[in-house]
Tab-separated table of C-alpha atoms in Angstrom:
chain	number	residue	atom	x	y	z
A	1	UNK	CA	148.363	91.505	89.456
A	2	UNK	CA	147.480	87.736	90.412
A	3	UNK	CA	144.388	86.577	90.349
A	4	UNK	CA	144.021	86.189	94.193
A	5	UNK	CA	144.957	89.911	94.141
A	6	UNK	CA	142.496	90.953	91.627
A	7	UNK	CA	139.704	88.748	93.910
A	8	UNK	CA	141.203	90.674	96.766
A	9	UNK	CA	140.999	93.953	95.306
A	10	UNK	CA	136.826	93.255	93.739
A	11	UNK	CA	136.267	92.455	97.511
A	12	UNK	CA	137.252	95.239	98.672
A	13	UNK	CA	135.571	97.634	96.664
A	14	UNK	CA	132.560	95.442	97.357
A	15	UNK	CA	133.231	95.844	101.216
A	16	UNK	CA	133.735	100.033	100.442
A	17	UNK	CA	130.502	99.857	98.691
A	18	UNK	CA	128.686	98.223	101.315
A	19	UNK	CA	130.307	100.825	104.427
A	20	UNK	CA	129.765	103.894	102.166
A	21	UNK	CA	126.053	103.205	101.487
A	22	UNK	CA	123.415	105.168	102.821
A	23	UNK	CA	120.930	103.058	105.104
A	24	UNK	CA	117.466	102.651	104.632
A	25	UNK	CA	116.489	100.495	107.689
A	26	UNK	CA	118.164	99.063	110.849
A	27	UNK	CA	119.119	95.762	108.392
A	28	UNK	CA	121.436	98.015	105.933
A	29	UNK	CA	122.603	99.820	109.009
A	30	UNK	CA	123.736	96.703	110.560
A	31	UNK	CA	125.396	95.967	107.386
A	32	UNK	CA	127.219	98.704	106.593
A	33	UNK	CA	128.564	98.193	110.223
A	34	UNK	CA	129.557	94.561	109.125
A	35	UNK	CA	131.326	95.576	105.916
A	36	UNK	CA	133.131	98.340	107.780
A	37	UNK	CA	134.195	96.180	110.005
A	38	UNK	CA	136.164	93.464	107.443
A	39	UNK	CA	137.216	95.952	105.033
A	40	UNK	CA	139.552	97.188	108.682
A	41	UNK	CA	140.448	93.247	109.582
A	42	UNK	CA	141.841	93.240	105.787
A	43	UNK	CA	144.593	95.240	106.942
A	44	UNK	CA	146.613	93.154	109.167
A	45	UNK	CA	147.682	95.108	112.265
A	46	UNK	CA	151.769	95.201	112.198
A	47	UNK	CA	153.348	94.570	115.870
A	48	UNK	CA	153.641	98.337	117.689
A	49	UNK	CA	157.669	98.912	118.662
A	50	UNK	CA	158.329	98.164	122.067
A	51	UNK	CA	158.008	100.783	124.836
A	52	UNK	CA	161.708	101.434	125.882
A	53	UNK	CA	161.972	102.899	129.602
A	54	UNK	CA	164.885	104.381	130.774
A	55	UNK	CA	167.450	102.825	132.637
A	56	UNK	CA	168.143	105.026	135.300
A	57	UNK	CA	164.790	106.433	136.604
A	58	UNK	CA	166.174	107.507	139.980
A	59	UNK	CA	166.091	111.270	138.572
A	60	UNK	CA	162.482	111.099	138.164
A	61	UNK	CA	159.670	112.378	140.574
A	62	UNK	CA	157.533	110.230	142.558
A	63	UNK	CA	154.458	112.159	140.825
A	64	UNK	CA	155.559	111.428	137.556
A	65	UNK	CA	156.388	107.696	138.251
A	66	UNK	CA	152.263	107.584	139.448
A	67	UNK	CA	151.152	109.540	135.984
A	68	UNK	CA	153.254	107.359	134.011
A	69	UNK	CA	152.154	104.087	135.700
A	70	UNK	CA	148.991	105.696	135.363
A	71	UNK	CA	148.620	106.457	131.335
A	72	UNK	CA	145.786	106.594	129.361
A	73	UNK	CA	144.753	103.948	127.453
A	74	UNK	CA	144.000	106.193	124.823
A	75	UNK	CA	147.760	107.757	124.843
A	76	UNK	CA	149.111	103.977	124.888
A	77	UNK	CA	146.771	103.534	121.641
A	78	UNK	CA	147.304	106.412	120.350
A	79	UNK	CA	151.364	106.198	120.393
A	80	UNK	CA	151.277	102.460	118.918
A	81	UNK	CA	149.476	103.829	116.418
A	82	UNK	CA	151.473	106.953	115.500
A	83	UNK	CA	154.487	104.740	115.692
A	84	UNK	CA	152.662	101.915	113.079
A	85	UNK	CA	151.920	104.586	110.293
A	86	UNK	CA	155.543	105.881	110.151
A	87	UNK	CA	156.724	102.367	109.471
A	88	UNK	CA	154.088	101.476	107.405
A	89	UNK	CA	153.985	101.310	103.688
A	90	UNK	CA	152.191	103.799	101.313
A	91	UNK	CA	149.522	101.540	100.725
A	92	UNK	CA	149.377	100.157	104.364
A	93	UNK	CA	148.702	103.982	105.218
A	94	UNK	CA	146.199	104.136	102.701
A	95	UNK	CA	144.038	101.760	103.890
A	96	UNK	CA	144.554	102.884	107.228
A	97	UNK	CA	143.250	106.185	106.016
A	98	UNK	CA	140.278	104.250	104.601
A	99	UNK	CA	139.510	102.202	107.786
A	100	UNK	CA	139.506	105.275	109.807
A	101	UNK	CA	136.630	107.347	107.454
A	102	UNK	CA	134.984	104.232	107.327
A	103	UNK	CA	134.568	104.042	110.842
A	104	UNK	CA	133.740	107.606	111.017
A	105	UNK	CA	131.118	107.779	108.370
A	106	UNK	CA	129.585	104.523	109.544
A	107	UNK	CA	129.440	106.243	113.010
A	108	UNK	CA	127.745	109.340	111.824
A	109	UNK	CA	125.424	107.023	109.879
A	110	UNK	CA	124.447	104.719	113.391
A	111	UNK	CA	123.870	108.153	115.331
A	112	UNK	CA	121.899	109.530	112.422
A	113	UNK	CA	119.926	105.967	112.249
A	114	UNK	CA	119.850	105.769	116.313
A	115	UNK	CA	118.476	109.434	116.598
A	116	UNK	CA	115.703	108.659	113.940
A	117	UNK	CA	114.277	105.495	115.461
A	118	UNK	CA	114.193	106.875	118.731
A	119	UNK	CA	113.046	110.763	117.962
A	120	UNK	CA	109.469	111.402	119.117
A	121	UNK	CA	107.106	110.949	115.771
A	122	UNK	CA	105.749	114.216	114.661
A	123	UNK	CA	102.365	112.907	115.535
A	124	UNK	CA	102.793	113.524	119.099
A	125	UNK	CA	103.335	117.304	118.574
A	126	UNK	CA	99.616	117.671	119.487
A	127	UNK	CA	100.440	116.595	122.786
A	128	UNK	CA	102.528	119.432	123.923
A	129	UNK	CA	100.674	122.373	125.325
A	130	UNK	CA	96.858	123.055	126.117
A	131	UNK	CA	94.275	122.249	122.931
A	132	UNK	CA	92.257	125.361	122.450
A	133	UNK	CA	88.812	124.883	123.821
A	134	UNK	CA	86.033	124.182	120.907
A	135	UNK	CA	82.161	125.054	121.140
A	136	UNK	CA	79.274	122.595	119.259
A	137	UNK	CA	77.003	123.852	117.552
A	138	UNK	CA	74.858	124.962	120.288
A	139	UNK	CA	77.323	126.651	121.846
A	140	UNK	CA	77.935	124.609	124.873
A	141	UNK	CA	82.087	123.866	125.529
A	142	UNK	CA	83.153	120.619	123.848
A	143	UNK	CA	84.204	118.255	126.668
A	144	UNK	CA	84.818	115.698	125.126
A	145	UNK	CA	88.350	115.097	125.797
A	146	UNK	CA	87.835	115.818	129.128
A	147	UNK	CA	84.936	113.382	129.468
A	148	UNK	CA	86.867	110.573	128.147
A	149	UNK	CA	90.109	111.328	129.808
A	150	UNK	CA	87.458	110.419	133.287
A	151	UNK	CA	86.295	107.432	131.351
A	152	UNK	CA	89.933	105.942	131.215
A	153	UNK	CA	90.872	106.900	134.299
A	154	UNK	CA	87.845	105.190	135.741
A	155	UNK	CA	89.271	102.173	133.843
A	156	UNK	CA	92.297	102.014	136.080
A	157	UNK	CA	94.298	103.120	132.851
A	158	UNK	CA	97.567	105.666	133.598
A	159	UNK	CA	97.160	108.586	130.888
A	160	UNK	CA	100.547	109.654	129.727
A	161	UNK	CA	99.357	112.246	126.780
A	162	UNK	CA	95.874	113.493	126.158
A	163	UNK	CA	93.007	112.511	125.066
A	164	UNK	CA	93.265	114.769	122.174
A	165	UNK	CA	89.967	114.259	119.899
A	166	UNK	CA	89.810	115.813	116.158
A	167	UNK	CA	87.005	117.263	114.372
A	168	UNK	CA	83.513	119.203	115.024
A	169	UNK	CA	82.022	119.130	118.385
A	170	UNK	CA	78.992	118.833	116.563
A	171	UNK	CA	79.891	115.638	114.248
A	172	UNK	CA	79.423	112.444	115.521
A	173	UNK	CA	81.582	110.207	115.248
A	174	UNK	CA	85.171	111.394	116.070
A	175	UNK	CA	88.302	110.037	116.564
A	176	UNK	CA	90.477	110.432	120.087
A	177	UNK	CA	93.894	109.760	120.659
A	178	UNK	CA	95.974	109.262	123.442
A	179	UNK	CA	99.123	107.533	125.066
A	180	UNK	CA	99.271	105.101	127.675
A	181	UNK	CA	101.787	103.715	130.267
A	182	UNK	CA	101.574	100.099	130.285
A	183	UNK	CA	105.274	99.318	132.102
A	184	UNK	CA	108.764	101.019	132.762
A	185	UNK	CA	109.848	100.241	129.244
A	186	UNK	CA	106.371	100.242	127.604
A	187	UNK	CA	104.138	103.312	126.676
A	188	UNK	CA	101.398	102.657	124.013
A	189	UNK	CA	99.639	104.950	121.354
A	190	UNK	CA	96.311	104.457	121.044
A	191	UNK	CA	92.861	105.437	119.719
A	192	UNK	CA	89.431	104.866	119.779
A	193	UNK	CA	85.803	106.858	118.461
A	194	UNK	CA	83.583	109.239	120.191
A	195	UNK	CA	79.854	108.678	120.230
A	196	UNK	CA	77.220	110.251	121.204
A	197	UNK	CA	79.008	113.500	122.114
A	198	UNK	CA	81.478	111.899	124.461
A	199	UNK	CA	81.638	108.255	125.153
A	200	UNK	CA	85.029	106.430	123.995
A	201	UNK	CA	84.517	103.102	122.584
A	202	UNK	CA	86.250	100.839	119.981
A	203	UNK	CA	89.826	101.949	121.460
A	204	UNK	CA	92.889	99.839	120.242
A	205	UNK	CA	96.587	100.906	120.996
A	206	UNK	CA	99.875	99.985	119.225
A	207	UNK	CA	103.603	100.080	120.337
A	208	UNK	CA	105.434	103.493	119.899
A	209	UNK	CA	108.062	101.650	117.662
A	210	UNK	CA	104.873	100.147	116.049
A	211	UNK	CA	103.183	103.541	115.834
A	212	UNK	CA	106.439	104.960	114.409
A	213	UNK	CA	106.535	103.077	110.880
A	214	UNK	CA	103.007	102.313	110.487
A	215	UNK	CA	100.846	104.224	112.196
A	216	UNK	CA	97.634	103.482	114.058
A	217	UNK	CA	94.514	102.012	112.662
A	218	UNK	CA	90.871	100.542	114.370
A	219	UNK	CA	87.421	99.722	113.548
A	220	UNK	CA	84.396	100.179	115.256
A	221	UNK	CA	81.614	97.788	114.128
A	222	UNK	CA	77.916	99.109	115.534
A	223	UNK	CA	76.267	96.482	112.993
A	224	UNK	CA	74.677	98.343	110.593
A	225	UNK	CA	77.320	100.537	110.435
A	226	UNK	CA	81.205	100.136	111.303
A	227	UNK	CA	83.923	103.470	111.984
A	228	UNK	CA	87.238	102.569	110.241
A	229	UNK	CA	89.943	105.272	112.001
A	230	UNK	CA	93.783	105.635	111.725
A	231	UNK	CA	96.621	108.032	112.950
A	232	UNK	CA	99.727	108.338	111.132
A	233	UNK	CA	103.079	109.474	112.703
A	234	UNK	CA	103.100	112.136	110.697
A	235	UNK	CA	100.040	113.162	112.593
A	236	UNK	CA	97.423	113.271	109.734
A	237	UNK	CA	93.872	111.268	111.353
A	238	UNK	CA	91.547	110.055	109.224
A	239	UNK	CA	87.758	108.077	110.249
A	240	UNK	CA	85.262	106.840	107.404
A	241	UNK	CA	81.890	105.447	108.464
A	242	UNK	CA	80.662	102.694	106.514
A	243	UNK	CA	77.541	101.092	105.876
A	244	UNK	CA	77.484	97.062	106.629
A	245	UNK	CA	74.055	96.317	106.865
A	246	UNK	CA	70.436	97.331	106.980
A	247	UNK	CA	68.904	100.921	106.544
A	248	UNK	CA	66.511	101.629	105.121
A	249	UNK	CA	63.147	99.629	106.254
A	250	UNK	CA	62.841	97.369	103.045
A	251	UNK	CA	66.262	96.560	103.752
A	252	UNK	CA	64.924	95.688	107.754
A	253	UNK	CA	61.886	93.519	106.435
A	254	UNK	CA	64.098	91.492	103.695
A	255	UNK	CA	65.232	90.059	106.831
A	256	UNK	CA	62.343	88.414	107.843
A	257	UNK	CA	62.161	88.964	111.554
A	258	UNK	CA	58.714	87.757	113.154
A	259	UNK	CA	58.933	91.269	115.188
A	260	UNK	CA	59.161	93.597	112.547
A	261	UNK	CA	55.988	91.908	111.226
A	262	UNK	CA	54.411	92.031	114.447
A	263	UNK	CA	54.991	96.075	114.964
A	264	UNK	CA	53.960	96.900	111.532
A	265	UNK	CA	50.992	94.141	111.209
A	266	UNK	CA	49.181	95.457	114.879
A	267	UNK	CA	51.018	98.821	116.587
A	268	UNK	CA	49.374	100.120	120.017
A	269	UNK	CA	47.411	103.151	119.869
A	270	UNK	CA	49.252	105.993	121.470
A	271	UNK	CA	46.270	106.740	123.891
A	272	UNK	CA	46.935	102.978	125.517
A	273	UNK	CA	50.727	103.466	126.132
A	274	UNK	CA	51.482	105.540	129.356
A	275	UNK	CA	54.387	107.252	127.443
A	276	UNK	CA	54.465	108.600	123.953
A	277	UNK	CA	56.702	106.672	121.427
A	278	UNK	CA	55.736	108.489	118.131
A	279	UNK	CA	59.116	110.339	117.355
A	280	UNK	CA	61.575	108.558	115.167
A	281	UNK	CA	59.429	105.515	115.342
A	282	UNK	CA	59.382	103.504	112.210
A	283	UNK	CA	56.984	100.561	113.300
A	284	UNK	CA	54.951	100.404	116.524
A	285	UNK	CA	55.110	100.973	118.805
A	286	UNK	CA	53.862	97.868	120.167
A	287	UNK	CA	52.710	96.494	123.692
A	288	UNK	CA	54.174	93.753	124.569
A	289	UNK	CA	52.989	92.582	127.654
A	290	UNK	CA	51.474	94.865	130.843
A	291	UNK	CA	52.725	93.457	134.490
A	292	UNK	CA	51.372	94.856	137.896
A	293	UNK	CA	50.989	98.666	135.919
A	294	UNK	CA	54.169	98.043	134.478
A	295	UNK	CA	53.963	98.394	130.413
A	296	UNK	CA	56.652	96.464	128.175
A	297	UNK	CA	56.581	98.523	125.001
A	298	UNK	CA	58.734	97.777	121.645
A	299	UNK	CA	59.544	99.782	118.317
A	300	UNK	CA	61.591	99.997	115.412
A	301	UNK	CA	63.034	103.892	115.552
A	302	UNK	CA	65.333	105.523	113.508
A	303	UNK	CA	67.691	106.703	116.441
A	304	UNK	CA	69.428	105.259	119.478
A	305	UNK	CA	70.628	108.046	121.837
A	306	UNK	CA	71.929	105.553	124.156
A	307	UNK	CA	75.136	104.782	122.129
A	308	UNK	CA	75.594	107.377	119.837
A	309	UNK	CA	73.818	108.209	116.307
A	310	UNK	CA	76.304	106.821	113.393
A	311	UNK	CA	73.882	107.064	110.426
A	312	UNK	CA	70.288	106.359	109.434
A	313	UNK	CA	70.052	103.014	110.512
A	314	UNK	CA	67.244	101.986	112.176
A	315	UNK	CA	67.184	100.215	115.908
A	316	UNK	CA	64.975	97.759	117.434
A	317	UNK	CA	64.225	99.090	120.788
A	318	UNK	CA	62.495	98.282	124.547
A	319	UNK	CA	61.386	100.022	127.243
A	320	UNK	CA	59.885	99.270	130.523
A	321	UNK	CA	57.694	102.294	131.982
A	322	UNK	CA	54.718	102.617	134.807
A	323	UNK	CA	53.340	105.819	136.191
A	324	UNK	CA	56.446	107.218	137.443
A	325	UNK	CA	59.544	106.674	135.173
A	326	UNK	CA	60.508	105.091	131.865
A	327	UNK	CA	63.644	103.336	130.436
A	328	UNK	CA	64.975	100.961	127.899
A	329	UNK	CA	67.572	100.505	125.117
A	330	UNK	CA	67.770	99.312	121.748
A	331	UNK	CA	70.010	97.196	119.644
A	332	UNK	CA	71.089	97.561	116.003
A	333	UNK	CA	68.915	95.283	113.110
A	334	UNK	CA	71.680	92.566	112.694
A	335	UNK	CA	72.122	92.194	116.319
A	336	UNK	CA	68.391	91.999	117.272
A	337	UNK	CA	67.857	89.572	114.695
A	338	UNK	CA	71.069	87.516	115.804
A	339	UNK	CA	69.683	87.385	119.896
A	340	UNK	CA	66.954	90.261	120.300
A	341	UNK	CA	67.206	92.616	123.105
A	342	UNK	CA	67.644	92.592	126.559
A	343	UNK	CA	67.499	95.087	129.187
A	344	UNK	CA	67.417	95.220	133.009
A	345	UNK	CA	65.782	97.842	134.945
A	346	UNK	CA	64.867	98.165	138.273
A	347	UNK	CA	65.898	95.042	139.429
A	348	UNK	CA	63.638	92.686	137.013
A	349	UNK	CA	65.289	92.076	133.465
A	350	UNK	CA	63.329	91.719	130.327
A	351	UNK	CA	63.801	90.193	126.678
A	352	UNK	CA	62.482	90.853	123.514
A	353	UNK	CA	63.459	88.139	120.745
A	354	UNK	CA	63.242	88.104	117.351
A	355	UNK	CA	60.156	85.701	117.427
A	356	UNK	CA	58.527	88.609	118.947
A	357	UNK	CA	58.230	86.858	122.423
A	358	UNK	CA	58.787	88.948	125.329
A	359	UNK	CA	60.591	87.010	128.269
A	360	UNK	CA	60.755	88.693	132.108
A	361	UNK	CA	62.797	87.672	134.437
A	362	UNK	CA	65.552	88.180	137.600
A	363	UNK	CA	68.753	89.436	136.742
């Protein structure tokens, strides 16, 4: 064999290789596709014989002058094929042979790749059918999923599947999933936590062809303490709370805020407040300022009901009361010592800063 044969003959095992392989990703399916593709242009197509048509047609039926004028495509191809193999060579045939399982494996192999890129992840089997209904601790029916479908809706956002959340009613925080239509040729996965029994925050969403080889993940950061979640396609969710700042009180006071020093330094006597502040109250409470019967009162507690427990961390927190009602809010340590506190109620707002100042004014 000459050497341009022997080169001819390595490619083509090379090119065989290449067709035959099993693919891994859309890159080695495109590939095989490529190699399959020379190893049949190796082959050089030999002219098909000539069609020969009878002389003397006059015998012949209109009908079957219309179905022969008419033929297939695929019986024209098919014929010039037949007619090439039986005056082709033995090795001609061969490689024809080759060509043609080439193209059929390679085939299989695109339908095989086509039908697992586009197949539904097995994540969003908890999307078919009703979720059974779940009871907290208490026994009240968990609603969350309900709750925050509402929430999103509210939000102008088109639900495709879901909300679904996982874990306890009773735990706090948990993780909700759900799909979203963003355009004809667009749907989104996404997620986002549950605090405070049912309010959705910290939702981000992915592409499904995104979604499908990597998953979903998000964070949550609530200062002191941020929710890291994730979904895979396989379905499996997972959510870790951790700690990023302050907790315990040392931990508040090595911060130095003029505040803190203030509530622990001088707190109000309960019998001078119009409401009671004592539970999960770490320092203070204190009075800030009294307006027209209206008391400004603030506190260090150790819970914030308004957003949704995620730990131990303590919250620096105001409220506005008189005779009749009572509000307020609170802010996590880092936050209140980045800008303080401010909340709005009843048409006046107010705001507590880490100097300890209180500041009133129109919204």
């Amino acid at each position: 064999m000459s050497e341009q044969g022997e080169l001819d003959a390595e490619r083509r095992r090379e090119l065989e290789r290449r067709a035959f392989a099993r693919p891994r990703d859309e890159a080695s399916v495109a590939d095989a596709a490529a190699a399959a593709a020379e190893l049949a242009a190796l082959t050089p197509a030999a002219p098909p014989p000539p069609l020969i048509r009878s002389a003397d047609a006059s015998g012949l039926r209109q009908e079957d002058d219309e179905l022969d004028d008419d033929r297939s495509w695929l019986a024209t191809a098919g014929a010039a094929v037949l007619a090439r193999l039986r005056g082709s060579s033995r090795t001609e045939r061969r490689d024809a042979a080759i060509g043609a399982i080439a193209l059929l494996v390679l085939t299989g192999i695109l339908v095989a790749a086509h039908a697992a890129l586009t197949a539904p992840p097995p994540a969003f089997a908890i999307f078919d059918g009703e979720q059974p209904a779940q009871r907290d601790a208490t026994g009240q029916w968990d609603l969350a999923d309900a709750t925050v479908l509402t929430q999103l809706e509210g939000r102008g956002i088109d639900v495709v599947s879901g909300p679904v959340v996982f874990g306890e009613p009773s735990r706090d925080p948990r993780l909700i999933v759900y799909r979203q239509w963003v355009s004809d040729s667009i749907v989104e996965v996404c997620g986002g936590v549950v605090i405070d029994g049912a309010f959705l925050t910290g939702e981000t969403c992915t592409s499904e062809r995104s979604f499908r080889s990597a998953g979903l993940e998000g964070v949550y950061d609530d200062g002191a303490f941020s929710v890291e979640f994730a979904w895979s396609p396989k379905g499996a969710p997972s959510l870790e709370v951790v700690q990023n700042g302050a907790v315990t009180l040392d931990e508040v006071r090595a911060l130095g805020i003029p505040a803190l020093a203030a509530l622990e330094a001088n707190p109000t006597p309960a019998d001078e407040l119009i409401w009671n502040y004592t539970p999960d109250t770490i320092a203070g409470p204190l009075l800030l300022a009294e307006i027209d019967g209206v008391q400004y009162v603030g506190l260090l507690a150790g819970d914030d009901d308004s957003i949704g427990r995620l730990g131990d961390a303590p919250t620096f927190c105001l409220w506005i009361a008189d005779r009749e009602s009572n509000g307020g809010g609170c802010a996590p340590v880092e936050s209140f010592a980045d800008e303080g506190i401010e909340i709005s109620i009843d048409g006046v707002t107010a705001r507590w800063l880490p100097s300890g100042e209180l500041v009133r004014g129109e919204p």
